[in-house]
Tab-separated table of C-alpha atoms and ligand atoms in Angstrom:
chain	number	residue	atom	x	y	z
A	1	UNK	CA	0.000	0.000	0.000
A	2	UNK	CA	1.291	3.351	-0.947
A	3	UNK	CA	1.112	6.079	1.835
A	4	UNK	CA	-0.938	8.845	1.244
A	5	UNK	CA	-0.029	12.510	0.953
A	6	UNK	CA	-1.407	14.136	3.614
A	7	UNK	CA	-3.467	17.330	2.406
A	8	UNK	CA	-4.352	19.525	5.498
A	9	UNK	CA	-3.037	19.645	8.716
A	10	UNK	CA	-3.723	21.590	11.169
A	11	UNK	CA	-1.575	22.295	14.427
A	12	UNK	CA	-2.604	24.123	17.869
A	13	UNK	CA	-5.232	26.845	16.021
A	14	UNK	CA	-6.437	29.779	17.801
A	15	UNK	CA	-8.392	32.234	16.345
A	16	UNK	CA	-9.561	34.639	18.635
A	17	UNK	CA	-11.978	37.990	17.560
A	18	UNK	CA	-11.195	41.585	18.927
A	19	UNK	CA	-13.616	42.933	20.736
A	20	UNK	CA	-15.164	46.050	22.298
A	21	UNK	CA	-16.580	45.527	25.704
A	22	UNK	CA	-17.904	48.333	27.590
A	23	UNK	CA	-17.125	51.184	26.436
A	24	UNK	CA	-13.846	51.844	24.555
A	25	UNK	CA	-12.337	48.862	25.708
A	26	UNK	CA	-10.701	45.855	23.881
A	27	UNK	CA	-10.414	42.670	24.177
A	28	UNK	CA	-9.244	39.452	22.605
A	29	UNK	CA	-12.391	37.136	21.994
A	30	UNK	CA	-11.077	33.104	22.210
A	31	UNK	CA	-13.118	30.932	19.616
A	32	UNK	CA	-10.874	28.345	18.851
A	33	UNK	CA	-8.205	27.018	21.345
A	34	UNK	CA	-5.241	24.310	20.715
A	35	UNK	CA	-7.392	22.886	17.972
A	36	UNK	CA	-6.024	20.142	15.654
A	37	UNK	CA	-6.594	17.698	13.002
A	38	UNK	CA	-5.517	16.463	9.465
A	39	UNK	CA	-7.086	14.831	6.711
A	40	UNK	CA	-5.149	12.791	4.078
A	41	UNK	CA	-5.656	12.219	-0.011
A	42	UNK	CA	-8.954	9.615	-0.142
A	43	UNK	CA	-9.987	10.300	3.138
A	44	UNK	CA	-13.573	11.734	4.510
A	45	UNK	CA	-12.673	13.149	8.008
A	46	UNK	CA	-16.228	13.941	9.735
A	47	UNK	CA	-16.068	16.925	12.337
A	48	UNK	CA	-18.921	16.663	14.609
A	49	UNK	CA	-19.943	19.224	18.029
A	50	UNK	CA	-22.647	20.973	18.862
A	51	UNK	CA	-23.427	24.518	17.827
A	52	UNK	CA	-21.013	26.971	18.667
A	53	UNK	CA	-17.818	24.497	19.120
A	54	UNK	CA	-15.830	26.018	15.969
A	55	UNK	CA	-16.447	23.907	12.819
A	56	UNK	CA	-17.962	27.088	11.075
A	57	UNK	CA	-14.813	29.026	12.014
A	58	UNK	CA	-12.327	26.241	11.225
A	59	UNK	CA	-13.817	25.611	8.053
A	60	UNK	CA	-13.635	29.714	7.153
A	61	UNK	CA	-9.613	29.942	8.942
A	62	UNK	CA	-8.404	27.371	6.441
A	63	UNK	CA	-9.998	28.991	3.013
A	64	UNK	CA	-8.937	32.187	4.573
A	65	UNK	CA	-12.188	34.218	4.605
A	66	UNK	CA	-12.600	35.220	8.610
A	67	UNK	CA	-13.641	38.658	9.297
A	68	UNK	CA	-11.045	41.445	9.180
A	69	UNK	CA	-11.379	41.624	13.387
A	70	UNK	CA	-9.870	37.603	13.650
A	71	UNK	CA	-6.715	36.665	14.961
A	72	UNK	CA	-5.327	33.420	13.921
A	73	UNK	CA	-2.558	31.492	15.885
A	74	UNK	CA	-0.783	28.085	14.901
A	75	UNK	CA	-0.119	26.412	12.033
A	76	UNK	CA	-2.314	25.612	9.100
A	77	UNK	CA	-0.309	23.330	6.285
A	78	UNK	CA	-1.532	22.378	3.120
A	79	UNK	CA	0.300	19.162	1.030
A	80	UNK	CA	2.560	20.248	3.333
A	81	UNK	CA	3.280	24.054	2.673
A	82	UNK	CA	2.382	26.659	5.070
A	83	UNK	CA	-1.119	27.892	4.378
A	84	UNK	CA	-0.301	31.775	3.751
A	85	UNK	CA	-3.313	34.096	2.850
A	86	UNK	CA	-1.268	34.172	-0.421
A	87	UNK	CA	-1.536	30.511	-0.931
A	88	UNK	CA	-5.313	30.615	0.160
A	89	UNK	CA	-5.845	33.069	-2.545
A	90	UNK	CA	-5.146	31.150	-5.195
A	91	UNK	CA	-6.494	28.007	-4.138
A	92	UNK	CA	-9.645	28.840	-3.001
A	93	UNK	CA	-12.856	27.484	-5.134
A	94	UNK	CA	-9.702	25.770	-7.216
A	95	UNK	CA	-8.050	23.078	-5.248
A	96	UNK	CA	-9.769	24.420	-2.028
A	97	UNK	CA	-13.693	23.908	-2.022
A	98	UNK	CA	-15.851	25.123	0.559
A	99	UNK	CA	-19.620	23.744	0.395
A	100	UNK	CA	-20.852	26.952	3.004
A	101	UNK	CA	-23.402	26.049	6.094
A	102	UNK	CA	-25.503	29.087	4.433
A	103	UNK	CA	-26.843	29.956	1.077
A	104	UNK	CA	-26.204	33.662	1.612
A	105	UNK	CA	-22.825	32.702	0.448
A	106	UNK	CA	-24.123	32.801	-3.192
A	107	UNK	CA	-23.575	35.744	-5.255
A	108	UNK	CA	-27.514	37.553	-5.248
A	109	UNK	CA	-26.904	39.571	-8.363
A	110	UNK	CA	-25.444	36.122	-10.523
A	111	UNK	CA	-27.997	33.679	-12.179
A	112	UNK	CA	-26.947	30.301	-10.864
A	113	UNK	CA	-25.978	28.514	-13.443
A	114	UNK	CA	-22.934	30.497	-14.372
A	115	UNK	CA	-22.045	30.927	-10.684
A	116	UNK	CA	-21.847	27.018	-10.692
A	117	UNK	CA	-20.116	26.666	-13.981
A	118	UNK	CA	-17.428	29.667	-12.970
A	119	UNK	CA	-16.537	32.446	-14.961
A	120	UNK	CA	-14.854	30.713	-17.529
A	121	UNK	CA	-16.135	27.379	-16.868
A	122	UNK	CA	-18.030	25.106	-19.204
A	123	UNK	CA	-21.801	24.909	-19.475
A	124	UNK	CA	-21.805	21.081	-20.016
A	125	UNK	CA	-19.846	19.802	-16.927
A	126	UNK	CA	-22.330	22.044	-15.022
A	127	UNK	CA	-25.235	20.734	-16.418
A	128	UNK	CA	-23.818	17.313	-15.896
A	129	UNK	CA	-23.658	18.100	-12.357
A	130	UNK	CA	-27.144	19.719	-12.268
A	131	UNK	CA	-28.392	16.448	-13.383
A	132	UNK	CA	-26.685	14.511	-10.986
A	133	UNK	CA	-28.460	16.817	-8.618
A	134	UNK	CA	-32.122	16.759	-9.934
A	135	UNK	CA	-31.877	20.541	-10.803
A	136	UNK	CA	-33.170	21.084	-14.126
A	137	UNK	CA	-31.839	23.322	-16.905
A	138	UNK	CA	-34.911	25.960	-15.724
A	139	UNK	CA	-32.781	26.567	-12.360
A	140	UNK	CA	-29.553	27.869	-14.669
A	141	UNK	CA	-31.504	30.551	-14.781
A	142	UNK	CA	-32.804	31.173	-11.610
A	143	UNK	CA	-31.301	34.159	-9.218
A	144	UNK	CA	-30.488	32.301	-5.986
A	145	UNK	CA	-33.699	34.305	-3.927
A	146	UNK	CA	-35.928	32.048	-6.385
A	147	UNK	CA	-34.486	29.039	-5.202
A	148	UNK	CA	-35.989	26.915	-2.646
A	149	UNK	CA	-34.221	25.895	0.625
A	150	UNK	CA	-33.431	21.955	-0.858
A	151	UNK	CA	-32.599	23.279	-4.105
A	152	UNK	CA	-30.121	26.187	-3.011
A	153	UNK	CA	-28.258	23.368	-1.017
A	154	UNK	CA	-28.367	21.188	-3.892
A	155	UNK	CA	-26.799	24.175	-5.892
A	156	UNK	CA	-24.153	24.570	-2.966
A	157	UNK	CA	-22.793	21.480	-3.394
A	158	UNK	CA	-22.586	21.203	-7.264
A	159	UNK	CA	-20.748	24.882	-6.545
A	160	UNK	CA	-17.720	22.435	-4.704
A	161	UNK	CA	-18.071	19.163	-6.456
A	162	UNK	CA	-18.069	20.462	-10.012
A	163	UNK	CA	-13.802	21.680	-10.272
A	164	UNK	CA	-10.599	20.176	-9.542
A	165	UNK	CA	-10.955	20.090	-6.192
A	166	UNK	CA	-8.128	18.588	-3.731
A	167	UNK	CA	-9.494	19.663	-0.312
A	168	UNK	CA	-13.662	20.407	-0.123
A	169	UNK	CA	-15.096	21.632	3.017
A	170	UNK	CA	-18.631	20.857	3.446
A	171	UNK	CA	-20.108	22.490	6.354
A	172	UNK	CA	-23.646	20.858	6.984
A	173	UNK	CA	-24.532	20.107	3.601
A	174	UNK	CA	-27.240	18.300	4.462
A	175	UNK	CA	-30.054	20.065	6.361
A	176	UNK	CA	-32.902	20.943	4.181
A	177	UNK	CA	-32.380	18.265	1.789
A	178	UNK	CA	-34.521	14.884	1.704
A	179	UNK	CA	-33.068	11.919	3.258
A	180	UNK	CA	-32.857	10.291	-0.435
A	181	UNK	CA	-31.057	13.801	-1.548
A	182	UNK	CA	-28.735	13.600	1.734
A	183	UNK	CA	-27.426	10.309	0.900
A	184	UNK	CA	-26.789	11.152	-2.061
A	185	UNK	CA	-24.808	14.231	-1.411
A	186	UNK	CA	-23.109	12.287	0.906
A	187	UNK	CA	-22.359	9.653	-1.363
A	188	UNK	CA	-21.040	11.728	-3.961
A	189	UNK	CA	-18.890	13.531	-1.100
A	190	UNK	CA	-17.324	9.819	-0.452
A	191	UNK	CA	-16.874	9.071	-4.477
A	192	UNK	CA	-14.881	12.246	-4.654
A	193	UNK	CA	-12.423	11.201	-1.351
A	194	UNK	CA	-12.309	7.644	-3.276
A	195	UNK	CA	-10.915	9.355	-6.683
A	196	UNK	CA	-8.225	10.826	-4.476
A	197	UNK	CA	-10.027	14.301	-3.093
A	198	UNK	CA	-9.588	14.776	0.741
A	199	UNK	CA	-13.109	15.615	2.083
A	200	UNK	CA	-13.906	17.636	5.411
A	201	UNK	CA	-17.682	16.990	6.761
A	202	UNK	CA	-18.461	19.666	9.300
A	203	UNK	CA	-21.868	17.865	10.204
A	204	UNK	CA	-24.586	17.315	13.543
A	205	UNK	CA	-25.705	14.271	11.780
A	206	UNK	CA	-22.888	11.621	13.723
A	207	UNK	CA	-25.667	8.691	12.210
A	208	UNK	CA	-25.162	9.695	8.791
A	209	UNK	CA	-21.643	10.288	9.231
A	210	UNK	CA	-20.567	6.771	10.375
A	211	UNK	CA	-21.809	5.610	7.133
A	212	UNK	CA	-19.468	8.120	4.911
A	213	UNK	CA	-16.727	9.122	6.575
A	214	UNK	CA	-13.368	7.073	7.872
A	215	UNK	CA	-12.579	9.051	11.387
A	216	UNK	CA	-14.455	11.695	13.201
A	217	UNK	CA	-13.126	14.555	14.966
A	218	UNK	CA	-15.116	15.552	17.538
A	219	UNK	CA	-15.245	19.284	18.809
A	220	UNK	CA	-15.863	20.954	21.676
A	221	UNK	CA	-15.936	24.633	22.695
A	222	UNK	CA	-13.276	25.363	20.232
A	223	UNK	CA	-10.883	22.517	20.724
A	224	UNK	CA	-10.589	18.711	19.082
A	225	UNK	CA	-10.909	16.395	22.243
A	226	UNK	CA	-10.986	13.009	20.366
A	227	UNK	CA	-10.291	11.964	16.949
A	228	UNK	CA	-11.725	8.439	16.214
A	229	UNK	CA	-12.124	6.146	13.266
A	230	UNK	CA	-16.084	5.114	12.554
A	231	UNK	CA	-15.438	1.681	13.267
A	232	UNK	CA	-14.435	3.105	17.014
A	233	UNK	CA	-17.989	4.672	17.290
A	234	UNK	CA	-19.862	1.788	15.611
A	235	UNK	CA	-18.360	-0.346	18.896
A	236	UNK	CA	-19.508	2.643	21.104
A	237	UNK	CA	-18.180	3.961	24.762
A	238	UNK	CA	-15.681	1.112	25.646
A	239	UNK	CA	-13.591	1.751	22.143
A	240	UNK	CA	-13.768	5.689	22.358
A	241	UNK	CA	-11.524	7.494	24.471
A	242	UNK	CA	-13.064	10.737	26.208
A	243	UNK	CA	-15.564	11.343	28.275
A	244	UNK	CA	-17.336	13.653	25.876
A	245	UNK	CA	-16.995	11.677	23.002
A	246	UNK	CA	-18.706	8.629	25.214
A	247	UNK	CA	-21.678	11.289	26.431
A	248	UNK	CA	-22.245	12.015	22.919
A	249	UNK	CA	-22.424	8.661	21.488
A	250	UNK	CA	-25.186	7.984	24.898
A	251	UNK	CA	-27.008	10.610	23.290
A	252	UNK	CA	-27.644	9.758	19.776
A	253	UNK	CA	-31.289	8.848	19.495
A	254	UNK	CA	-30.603	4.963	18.880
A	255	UNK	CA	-28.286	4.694	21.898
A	256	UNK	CA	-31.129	5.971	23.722
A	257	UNK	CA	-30.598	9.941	23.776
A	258	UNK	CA	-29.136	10.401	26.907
A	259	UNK	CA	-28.658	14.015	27.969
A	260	UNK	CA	-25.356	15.367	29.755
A	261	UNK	CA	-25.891	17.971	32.712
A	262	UNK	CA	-24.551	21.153	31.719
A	263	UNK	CA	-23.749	23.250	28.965
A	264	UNK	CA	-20.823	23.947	26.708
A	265	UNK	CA	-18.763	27.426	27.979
A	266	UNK	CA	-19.118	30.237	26.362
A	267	UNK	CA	-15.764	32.106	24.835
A	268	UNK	CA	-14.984	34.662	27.175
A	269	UNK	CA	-15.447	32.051	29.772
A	270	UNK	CA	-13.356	29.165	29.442
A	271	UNK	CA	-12.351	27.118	32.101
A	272	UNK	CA	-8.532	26.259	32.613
A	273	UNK	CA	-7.005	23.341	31.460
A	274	UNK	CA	-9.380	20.780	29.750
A	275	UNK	CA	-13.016	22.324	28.703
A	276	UNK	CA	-14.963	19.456	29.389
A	277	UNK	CA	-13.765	19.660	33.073
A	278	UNK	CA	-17.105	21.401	34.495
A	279	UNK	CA	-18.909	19.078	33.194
A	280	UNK	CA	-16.682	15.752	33.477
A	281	UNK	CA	-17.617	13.095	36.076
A	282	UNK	CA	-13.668	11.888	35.689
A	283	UNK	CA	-12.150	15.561	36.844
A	284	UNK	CA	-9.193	15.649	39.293
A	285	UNK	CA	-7.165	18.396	39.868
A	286	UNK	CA	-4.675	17.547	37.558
A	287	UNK	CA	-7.399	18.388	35.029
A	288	UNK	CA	-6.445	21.921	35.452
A	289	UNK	CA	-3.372	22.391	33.677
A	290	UNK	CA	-2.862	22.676	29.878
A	291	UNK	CA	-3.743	19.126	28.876
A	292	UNK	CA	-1.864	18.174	25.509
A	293	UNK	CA	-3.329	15.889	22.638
A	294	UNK	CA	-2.025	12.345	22.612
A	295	UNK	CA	-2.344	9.157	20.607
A	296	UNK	CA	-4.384	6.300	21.843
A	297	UNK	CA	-5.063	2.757	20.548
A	298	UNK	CA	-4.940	4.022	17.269
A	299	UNK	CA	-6.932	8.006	18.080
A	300	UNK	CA	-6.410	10.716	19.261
A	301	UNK	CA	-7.429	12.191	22.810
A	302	UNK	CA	-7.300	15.015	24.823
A	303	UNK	CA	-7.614	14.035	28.251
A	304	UNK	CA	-5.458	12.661	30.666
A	305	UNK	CA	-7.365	10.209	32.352
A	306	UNK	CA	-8.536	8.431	29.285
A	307	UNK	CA	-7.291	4.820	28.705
B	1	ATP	N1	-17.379	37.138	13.889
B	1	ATP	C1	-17.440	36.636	15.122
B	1	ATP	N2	-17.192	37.407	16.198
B	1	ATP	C2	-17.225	36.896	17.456
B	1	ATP	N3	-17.519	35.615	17.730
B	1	ATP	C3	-17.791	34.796	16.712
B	1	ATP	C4	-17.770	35.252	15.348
B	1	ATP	N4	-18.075	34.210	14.530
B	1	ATP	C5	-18.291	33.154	15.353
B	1	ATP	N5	-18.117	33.494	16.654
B	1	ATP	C6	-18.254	32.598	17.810
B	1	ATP	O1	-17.366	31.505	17.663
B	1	ATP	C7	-17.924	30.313	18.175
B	1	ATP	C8	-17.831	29.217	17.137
B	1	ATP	O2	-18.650	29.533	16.022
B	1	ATP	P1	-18.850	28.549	14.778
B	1	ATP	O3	-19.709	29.265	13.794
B	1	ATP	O4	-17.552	28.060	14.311
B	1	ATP	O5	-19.679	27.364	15.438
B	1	ATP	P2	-20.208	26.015	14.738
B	1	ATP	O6	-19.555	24.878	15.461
B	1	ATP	O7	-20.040	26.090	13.275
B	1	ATP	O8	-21.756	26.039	15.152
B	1	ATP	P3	-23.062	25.606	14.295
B	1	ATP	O9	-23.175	24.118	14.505
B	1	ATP	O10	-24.165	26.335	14.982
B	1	ATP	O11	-22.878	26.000	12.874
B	1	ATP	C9	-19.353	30.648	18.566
B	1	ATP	O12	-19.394	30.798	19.964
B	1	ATP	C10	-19.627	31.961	17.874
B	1	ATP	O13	-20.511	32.745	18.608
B	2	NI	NI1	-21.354	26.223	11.713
């Protein structure tokens, strides 16, 4: 077996937003804290968390496009090369395709159809695509306002799939569409990883997740605390490796949707040492200091008590 390249990795982010409290004064927002992962050539890494826990943000810190007020910390590579806003530039809807969590992402002014085909791009492969998508040649023409919700999504992802893409980003591509029309995004997400493409899946949907994707990073306010393979969370609690990683899994609907006390914190409010701590049944004191990423039978985990 050859090894393969991998495409993005991503070291100890931060990304932090400046902002004016009371008054005139400033302050450093934290979003994103120590967060890592990487993704390889033919490889679907899902990133799952509840709202608020940074997949948006990663997602828009790697294509470059944060607002002008962000602060990013750590190291972004890509095949390898530092990530520069330079290098983003000229990758980005090339070799670097974001699928965005909203559909006020498309241009308003641009009928559809040539916003999927590109400026200079060709009129067949995009109606090749629409097909594959169920959109007929009547929605070329379409403004996106005259879209509905399931067919602006559907338009989203043809946006991503349709180039020569190398690393997509799909954040939530699924909401809104029919479970047939999910699967099928999904499925075309996985045939694209398969031909070589490495494929992020910023996604609530864990269920639909284990059936397309190989690992699963899990986030949580801002930080990766486990990075799993599916097969890990098809065994469940005894083959993952942190406690919030376990609660979730207890809390998907068929493994009988149980809660956890608490909520995530809010940036601005962090905790020292490991986030989950306030709500973990495991803390100790030692759960206080700066706790490090580490491997573990085969994942990742960020925790120290996890075995
Ligand atoms: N421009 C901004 N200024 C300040 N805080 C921001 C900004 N954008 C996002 N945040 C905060 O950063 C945190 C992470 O946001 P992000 O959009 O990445 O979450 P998410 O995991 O994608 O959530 P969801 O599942 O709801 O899409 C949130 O607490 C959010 O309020
Ligand atoms: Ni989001």
């Amino acid at each position: 077996m050859t090894d393969k390249k991998t495409v993005l990795e991503v070291k100890n982010l931060s990304v932090s937003f400046k902002m004016y409290d009371k008054g005139l004064e400033q302050k450093d927002l934290e979003v994103i804290t120590n967060l890592n992962i990487s993704v390889k050539e033919g490889e679907v890494l899902a990133i799952a968390g509840s709202s608020g826990s940074g997949k948006s943000l990663l997602a828009h810190a790697v294509l470059g496009i944060l607002p002008n007020n962000a602060k990013v910390a750590g190291e972004m590579l890509y095949c390898g090369k530092p990530l520069t806003s330079n290098l983003q530039k000229k990758l980005r809807g090339k070799e670097l395709a974001l699928v965005p969590q909203s559909v006020e992402y498309l241009d308003p002014l641009m009928r559809v159809g040539k916003q999927v085909a590109g400026v200079d791009g060709s009129i067949d492969k995009q109606r090749e695509v629409f097909k594959k998508y169920n959109l007929s040649e009547a929605v070329e023409r379409l403004f996106p306002f005259q879209l509905s919700g399931g067919m602006a999504r559907r338009v989203l992802v043809s946006t991503a799939v349709i180039g020569n893409a190398k690393l997509i980003i799909a954040d939530e591509p699924t909401p809104g569409l029919s479970k047939e029309m999910a699967k099928m995004a999904m499925s075309h997400f996985r045939e694209l990883a398969d031909e070589g493409c490495a494929v992020l899946l910023i996604t609530h949907d864990i269920d639909l997740a284990l059936s397309y994707a190989d690992r699963i990073a899990v986030f949580y306010a801002g930080t990766t605390v486990e990075v799993a393979s599916v097969e890990d969370f098809a065994k469940g609690p005894d083959a993952l490796r942190h406690p919030y990683t376990k609660a979730l899994w207890e809390a998907i609907p068929q493994n009988g949707f149980k809660p956890i006390k608490g909520i995530q914190p809010y940036a601005g409010a962090l905790p020292d040492g490991c986030l989950f701590g306030p709500r973990c049944l495991m803390k100790t004191e030692a759960c206080e200091k700066k706790i490090p990423m580490r491997e573990l039978r085969g994942g990742e985990v960020c925790c120290i008590h996890a075995t």
